[in-house]
GROMACS .gro file of N, CA and C in nm:
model
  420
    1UNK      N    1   0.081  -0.118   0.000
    1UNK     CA    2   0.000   0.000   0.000
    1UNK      C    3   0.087   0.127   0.000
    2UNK      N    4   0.149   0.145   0.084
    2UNK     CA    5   0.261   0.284   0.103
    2UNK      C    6   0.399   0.206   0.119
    3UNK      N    7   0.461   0.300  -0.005
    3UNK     CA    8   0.611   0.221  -0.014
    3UNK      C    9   0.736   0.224   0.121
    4UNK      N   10   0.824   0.111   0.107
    4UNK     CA   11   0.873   0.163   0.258
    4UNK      C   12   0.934   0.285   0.282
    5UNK      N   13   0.925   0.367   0.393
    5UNK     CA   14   0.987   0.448   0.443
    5UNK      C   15   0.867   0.537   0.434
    6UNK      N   16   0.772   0.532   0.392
    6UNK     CA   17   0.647   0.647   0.380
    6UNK      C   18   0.566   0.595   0.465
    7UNK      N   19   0.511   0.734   0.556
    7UNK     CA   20   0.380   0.656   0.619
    7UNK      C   21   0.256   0.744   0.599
    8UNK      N   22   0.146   0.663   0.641
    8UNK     CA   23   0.021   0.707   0.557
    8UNK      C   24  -0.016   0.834   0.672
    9UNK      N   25  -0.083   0.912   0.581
    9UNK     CA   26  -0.116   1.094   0.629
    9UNK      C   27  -0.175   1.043   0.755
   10UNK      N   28  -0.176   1.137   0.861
   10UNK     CA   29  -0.232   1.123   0.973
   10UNK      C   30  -0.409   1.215   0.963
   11UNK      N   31  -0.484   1.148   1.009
   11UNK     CA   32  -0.633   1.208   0.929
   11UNK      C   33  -0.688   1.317   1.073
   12UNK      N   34  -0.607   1.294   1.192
   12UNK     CA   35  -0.665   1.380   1.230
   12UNK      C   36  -0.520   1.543   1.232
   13UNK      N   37  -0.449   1.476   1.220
   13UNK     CA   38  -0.363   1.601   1.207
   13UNK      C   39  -0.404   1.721   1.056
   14UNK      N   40  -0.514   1.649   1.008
   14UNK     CA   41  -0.535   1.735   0.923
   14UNK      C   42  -0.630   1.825   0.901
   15UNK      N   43  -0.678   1.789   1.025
   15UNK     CA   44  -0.838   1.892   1.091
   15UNK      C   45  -0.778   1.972   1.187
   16UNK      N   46  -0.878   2.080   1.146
   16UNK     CA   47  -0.826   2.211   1.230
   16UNK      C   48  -0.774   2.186   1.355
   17UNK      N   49  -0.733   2.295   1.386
   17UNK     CA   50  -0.677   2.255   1.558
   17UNK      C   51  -0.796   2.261   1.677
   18UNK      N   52  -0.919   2.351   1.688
   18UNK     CA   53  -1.017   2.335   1.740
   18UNK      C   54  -1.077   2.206   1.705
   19UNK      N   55  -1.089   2.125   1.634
   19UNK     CA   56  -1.182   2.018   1.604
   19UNK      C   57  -1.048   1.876   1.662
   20UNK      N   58  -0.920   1.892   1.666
   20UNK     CA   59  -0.839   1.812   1.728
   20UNK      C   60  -0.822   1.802   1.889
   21UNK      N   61  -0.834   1.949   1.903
   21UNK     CA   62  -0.857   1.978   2.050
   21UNK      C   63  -0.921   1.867   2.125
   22UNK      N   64  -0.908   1.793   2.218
   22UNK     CA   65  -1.001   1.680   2.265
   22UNK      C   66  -1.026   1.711   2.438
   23UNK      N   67  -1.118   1.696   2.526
   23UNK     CA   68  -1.129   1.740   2.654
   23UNK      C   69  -1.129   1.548   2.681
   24UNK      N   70  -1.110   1.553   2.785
   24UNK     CA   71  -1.107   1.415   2.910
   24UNK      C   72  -1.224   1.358   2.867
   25UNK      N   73  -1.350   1.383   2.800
   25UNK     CA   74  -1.464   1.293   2.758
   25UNK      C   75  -1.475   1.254   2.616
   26UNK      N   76  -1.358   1.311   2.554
   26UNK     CA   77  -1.368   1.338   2.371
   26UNK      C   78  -1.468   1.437   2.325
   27UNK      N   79  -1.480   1.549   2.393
   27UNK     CA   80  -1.574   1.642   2.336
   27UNK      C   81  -1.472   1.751   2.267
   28UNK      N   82  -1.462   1.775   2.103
   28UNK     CA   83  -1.382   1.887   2.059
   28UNK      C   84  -1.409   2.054   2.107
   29UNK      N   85  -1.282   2.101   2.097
   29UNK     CA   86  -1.282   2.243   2.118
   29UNK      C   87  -1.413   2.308   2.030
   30UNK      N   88  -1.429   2.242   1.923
   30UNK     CA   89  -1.554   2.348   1.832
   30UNK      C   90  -1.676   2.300   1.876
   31UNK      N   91  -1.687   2.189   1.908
   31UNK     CA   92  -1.790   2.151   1.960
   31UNK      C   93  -1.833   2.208   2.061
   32UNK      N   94  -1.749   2.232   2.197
   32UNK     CA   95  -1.801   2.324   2.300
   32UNK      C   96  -1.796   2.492   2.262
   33UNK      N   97  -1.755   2.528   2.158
   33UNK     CA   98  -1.784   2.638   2.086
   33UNK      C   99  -1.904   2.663   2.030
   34UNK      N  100  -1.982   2.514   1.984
   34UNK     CA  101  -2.104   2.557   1.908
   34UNK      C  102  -2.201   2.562   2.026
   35UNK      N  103  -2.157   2.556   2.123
   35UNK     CA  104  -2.270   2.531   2.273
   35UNK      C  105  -2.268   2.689   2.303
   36UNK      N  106  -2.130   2.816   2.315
   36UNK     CA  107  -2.122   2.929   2.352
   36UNK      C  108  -1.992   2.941   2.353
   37UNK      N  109  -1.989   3.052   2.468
   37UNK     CA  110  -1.830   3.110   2.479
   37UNK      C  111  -1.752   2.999   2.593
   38UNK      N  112  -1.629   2.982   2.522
   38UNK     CA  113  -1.522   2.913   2.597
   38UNK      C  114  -1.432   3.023   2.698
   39UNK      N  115  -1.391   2.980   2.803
   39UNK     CA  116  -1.247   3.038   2.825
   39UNK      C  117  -1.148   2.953   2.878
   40UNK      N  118  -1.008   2.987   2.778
   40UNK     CA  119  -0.942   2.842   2.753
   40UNK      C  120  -0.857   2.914   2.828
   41UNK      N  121  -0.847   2.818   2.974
   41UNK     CA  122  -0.731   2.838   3.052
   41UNK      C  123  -0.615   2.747   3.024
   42UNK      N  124  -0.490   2.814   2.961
   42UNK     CA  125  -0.351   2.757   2.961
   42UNK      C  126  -0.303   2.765   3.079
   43UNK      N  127  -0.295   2.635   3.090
   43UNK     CA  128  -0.165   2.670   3.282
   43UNK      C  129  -0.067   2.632   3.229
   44UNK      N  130   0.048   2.694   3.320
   44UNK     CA  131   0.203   2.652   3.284
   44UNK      C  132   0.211   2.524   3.363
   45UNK      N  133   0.318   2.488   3.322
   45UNK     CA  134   0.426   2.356   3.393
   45UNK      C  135   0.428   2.402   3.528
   46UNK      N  136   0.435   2.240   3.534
   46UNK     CA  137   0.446   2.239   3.697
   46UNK      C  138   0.321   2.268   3.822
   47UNK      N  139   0.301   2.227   3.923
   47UNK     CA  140   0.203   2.218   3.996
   47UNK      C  141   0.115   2.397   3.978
   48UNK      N  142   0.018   2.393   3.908
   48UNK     CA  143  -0.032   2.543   3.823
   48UNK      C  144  -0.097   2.566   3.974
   49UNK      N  145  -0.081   2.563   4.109
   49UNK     CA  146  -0.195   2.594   4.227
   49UNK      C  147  -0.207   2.736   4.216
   50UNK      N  148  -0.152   2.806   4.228
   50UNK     CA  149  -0.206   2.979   4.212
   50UNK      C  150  -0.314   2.996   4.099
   51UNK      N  151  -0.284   2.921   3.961
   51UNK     CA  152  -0.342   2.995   3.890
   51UNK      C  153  -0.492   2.898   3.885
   52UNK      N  154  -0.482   2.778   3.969
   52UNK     CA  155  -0.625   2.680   3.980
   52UNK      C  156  -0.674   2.798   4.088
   53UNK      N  157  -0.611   2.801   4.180
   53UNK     CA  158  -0.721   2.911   4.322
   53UNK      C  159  -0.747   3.023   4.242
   54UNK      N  160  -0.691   3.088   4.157
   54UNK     CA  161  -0.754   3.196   4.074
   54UNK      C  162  -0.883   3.163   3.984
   55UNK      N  163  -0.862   3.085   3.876
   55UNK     CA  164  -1.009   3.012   3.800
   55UNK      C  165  -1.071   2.961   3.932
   56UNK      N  166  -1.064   2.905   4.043
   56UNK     CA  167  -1.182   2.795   4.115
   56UNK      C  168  -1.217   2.946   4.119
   57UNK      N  169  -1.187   3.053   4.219
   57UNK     CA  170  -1.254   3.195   4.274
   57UNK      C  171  -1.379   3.223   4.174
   58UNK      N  172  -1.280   3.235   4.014
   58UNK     CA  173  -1.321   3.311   3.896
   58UNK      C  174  -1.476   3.219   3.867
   59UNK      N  175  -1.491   3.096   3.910
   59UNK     CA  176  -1.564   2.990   3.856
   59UNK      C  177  -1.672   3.051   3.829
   60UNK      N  178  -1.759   3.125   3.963
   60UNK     CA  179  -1.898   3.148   3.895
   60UNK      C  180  -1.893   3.233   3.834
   61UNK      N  181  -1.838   3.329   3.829
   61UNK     CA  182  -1.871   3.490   3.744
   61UNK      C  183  -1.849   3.389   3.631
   62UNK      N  184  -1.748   3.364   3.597
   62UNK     CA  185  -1.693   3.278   3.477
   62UNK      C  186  -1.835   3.200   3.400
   63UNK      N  187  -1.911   3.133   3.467
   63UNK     CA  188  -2.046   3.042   3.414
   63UNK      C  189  -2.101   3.096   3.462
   64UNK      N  190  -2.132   3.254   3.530
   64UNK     CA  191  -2.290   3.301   3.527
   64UNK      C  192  -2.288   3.397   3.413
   65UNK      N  193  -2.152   3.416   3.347
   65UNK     CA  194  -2.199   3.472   3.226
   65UNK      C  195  -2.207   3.405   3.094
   66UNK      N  196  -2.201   3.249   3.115
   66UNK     CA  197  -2.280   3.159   2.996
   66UNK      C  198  -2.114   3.128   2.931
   67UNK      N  199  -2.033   3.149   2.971
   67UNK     CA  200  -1.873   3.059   2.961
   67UNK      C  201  -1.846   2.962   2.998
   68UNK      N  202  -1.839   2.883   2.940
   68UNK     CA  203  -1.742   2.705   2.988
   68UNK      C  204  -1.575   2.745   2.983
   69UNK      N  205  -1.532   2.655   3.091
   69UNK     CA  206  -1.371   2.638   3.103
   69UNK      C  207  -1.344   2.517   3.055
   70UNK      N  208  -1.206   2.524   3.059
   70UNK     CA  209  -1.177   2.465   2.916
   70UNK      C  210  -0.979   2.500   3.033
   71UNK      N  211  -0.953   2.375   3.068
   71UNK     CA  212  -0.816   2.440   3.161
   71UNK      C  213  -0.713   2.265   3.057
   72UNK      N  214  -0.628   2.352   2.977
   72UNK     CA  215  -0.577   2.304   2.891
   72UNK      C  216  -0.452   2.269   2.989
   73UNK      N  217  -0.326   2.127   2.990
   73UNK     CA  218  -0.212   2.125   3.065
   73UNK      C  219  -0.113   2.071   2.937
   74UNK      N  220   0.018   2.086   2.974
   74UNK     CA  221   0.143   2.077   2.891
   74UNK      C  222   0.180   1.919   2.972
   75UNK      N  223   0.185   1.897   3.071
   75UNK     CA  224   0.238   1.787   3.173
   75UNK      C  225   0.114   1.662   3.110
   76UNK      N  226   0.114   1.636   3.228
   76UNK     CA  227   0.008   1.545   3.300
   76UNK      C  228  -0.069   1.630   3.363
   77UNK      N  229  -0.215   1.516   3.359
   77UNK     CA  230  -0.312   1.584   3.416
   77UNK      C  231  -0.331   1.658   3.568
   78UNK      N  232  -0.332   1.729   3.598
   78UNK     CA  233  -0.294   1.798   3.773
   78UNK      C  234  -0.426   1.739   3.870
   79UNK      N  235  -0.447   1.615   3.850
   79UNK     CA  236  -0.610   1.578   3.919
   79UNK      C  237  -0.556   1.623   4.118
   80UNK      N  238  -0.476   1.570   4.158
   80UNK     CA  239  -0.508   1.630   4.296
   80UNK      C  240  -0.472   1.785   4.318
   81UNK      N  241  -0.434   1.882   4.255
   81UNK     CA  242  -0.447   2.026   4.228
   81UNK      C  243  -0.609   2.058   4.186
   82UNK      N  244  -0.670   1.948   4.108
   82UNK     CA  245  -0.792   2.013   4.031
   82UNK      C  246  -0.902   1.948   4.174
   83UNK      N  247  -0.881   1.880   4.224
   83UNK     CA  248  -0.958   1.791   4.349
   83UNK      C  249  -0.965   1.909   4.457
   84UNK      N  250  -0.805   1.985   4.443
   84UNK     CA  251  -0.810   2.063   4.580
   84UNK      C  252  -0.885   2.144   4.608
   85UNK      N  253  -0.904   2.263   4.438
   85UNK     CA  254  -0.958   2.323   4.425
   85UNK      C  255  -1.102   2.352   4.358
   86UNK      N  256  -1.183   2.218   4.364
   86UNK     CA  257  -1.301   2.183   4.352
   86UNK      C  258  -1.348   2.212   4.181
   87UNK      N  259  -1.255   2.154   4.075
   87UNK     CA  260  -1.198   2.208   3.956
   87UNK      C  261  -1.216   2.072   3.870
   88UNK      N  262  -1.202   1.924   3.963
   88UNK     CA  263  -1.216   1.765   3.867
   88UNK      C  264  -1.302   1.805   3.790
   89UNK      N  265  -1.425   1.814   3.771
   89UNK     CA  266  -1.521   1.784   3.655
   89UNK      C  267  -1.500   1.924   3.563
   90UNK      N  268  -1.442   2.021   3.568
   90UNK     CA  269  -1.459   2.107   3.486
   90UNK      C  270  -1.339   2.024   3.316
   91UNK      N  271  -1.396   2.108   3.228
   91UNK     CA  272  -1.364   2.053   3.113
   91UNK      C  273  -1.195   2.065   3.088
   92UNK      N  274  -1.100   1.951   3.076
   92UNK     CA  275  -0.993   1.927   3.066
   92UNK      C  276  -0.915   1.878   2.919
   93UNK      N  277  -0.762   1.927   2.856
   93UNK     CA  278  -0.725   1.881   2.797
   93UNK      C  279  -0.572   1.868   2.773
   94UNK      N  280  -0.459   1.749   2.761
   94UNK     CA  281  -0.372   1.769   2.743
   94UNK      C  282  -0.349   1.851   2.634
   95UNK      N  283  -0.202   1.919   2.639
   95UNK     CA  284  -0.182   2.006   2.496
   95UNK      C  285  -0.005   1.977   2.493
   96UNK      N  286   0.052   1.850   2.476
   96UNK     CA  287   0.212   1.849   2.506
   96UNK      C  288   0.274   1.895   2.389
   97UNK      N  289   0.242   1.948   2.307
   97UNK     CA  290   0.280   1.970   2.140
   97UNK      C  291   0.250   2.149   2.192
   98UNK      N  292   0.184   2.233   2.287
   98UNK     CA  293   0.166   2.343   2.304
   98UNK      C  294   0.113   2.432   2.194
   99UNK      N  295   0.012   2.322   2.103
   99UNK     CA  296  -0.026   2.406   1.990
   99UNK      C  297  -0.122   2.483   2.028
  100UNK      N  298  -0.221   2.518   2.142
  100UNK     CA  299  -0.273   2.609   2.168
  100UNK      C  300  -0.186   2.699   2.262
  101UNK      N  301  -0.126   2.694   2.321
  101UNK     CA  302  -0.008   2.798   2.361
  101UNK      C  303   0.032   2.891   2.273
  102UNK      N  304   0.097   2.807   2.146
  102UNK     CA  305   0.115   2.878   2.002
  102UNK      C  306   0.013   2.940   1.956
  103UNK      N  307  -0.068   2.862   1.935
  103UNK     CA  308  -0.193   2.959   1.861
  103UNK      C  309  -0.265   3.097   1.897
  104UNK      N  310  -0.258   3.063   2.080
  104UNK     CA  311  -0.255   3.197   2.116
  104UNK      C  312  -0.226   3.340   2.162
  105UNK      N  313  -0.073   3.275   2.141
  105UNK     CA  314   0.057   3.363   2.133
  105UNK      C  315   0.121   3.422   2.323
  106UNK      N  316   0.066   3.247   2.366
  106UNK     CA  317   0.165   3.242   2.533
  106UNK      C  318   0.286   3.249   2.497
  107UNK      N  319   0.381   3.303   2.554
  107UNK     CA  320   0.540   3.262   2.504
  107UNK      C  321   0.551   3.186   2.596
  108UNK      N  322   0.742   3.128   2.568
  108UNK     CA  323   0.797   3.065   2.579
  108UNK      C  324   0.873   3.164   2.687
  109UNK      N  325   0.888   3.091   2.818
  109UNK     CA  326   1.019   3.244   2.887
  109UNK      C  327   1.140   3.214   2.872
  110UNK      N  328   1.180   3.256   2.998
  110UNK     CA  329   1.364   3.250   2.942
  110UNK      C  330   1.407   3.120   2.985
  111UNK      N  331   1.518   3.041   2.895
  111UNK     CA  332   1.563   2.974   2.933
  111UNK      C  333   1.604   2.875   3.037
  112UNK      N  334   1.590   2.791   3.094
  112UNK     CA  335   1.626   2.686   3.192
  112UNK      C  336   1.744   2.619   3.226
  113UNK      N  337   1.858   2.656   3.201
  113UNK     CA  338   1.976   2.569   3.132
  113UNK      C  339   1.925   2.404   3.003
  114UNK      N  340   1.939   2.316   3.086
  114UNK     CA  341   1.913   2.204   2.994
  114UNK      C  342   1.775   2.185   2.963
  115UNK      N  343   1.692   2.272   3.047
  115UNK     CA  344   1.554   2.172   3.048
  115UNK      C  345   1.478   2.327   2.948
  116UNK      N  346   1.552   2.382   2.828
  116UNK     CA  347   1.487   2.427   2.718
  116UNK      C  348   1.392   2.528   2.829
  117UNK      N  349   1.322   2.589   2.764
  117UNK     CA  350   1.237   2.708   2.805
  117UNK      C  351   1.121   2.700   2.895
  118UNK      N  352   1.068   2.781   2.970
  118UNK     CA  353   0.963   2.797   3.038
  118UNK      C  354   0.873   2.771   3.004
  119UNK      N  355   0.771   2.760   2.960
  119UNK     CA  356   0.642   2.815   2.884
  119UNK      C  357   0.551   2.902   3.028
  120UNK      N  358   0.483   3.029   2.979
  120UNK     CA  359   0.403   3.064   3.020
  120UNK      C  360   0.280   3.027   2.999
  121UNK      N  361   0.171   3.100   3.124
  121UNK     CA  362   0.029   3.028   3.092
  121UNK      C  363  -0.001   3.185   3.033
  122UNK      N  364  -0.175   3.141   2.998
  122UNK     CA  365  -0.271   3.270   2.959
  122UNK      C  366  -0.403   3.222   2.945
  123UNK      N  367  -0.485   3.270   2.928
  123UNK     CA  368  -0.630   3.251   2.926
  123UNK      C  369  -0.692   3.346   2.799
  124UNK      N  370  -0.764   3.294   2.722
  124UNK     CA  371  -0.884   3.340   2.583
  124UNK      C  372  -1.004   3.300   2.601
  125UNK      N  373  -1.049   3.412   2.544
  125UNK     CA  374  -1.224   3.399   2.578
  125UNK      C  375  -1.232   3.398   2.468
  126UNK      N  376  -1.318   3.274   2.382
  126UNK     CA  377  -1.365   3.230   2.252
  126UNK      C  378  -1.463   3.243   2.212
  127UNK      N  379  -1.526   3.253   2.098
  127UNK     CA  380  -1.674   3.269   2.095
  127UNK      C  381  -1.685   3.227   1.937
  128UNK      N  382  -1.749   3.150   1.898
  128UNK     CA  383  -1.763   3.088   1.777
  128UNK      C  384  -1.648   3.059   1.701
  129UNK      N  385  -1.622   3.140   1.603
  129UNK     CA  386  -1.470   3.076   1.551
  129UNK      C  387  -1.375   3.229   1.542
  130UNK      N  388  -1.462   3.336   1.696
  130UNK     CA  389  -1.356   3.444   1.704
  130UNK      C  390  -1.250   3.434   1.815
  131UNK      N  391  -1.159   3.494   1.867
  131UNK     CA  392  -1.095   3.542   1.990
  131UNK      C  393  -1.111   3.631   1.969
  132UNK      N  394  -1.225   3.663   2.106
  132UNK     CA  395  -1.239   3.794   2.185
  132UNK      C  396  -1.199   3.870   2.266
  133UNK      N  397  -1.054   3.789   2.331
  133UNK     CA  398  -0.943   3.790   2.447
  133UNK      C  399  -0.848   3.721   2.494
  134UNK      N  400  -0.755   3.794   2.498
  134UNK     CA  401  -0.640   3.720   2.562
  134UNK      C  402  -0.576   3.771   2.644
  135UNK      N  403  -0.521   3.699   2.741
  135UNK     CA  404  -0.461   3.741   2.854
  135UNK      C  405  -0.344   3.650   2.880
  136UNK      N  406  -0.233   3.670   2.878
  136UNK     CA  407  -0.076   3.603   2.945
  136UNK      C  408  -0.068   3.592   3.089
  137UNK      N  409  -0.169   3.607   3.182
  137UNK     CA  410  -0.197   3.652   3.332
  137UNK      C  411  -0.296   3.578   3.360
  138UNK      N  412  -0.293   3.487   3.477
  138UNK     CA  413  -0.370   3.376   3.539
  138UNK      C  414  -0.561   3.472   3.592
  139UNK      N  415  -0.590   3.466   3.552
  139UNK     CA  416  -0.731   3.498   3.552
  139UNK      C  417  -0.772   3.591   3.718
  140UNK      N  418  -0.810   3.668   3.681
  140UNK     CA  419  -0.867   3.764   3.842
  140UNK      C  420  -0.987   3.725   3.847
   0.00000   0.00000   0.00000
């Protein structure tokens, strides 16, 4: 079928990045887009607890104005960080490729010696197939 050394196209790498997006139940990023407004919390590396006690605070204003969260991680999943701060069931997704980091223009900070760069977090408020906001700063 495919000669050696070729391998066959990958079918989901070829759908947008919202529709690859996947949360902890397999529900896509556009999909909870066609429901309303998202706000996609990026946390950085490493145990994110400041910026979880900031979103748990933010939680209701956050869904009494008709927003779903959406708390994207670079690691592994932070379940006893998300337990602490009463955060498990809210909508979750790995991102180790940091293509939504990229996409929404978190940088990278300074250097680490060996262990390559920082990444910063940020948070976007989405709304159909716009960005309406972004923020590099853990949510007030």
């Amino acid at each position: 079928m495919f000669q050696r050394g070729l391998t066959p196209p990958d079918p989901f790498r070829e759908r947008p990045l919202f529709e690859r997006v996947r949360t902890q139940d397999g529900m896509s990023l556009a999909t909870m887009l066609e429901m309303g407004r998202v706000l996609v919390v990026c946390l950085p590396p490493g145990p994110p607890r400041k910026w979880l006690a900031r979103v748990a605070a933010a939680r209701r204003g956050i869904e009494g104005e008709g927003a779903r969260l959406l708390l994207v991680t670079i690691e592994d999943d932070p379940a006893d960080a998300l337990r602490e701060h009463d955060l498990q069931y809210v909508a979750r997704c790995p991102d180790p490729g940091r293509e939504l980091y990229r996409h929404f223009g978190f940088p990278e900070g300074r250097k680490l010696g060996l262990f390559g760069a920082e990444q910063k977090g940020g948070t976007a408020l989405l709304e159909g197939d716009q960005v309406l906001r972004t923020d590099a700063s853990p949510p007030s």
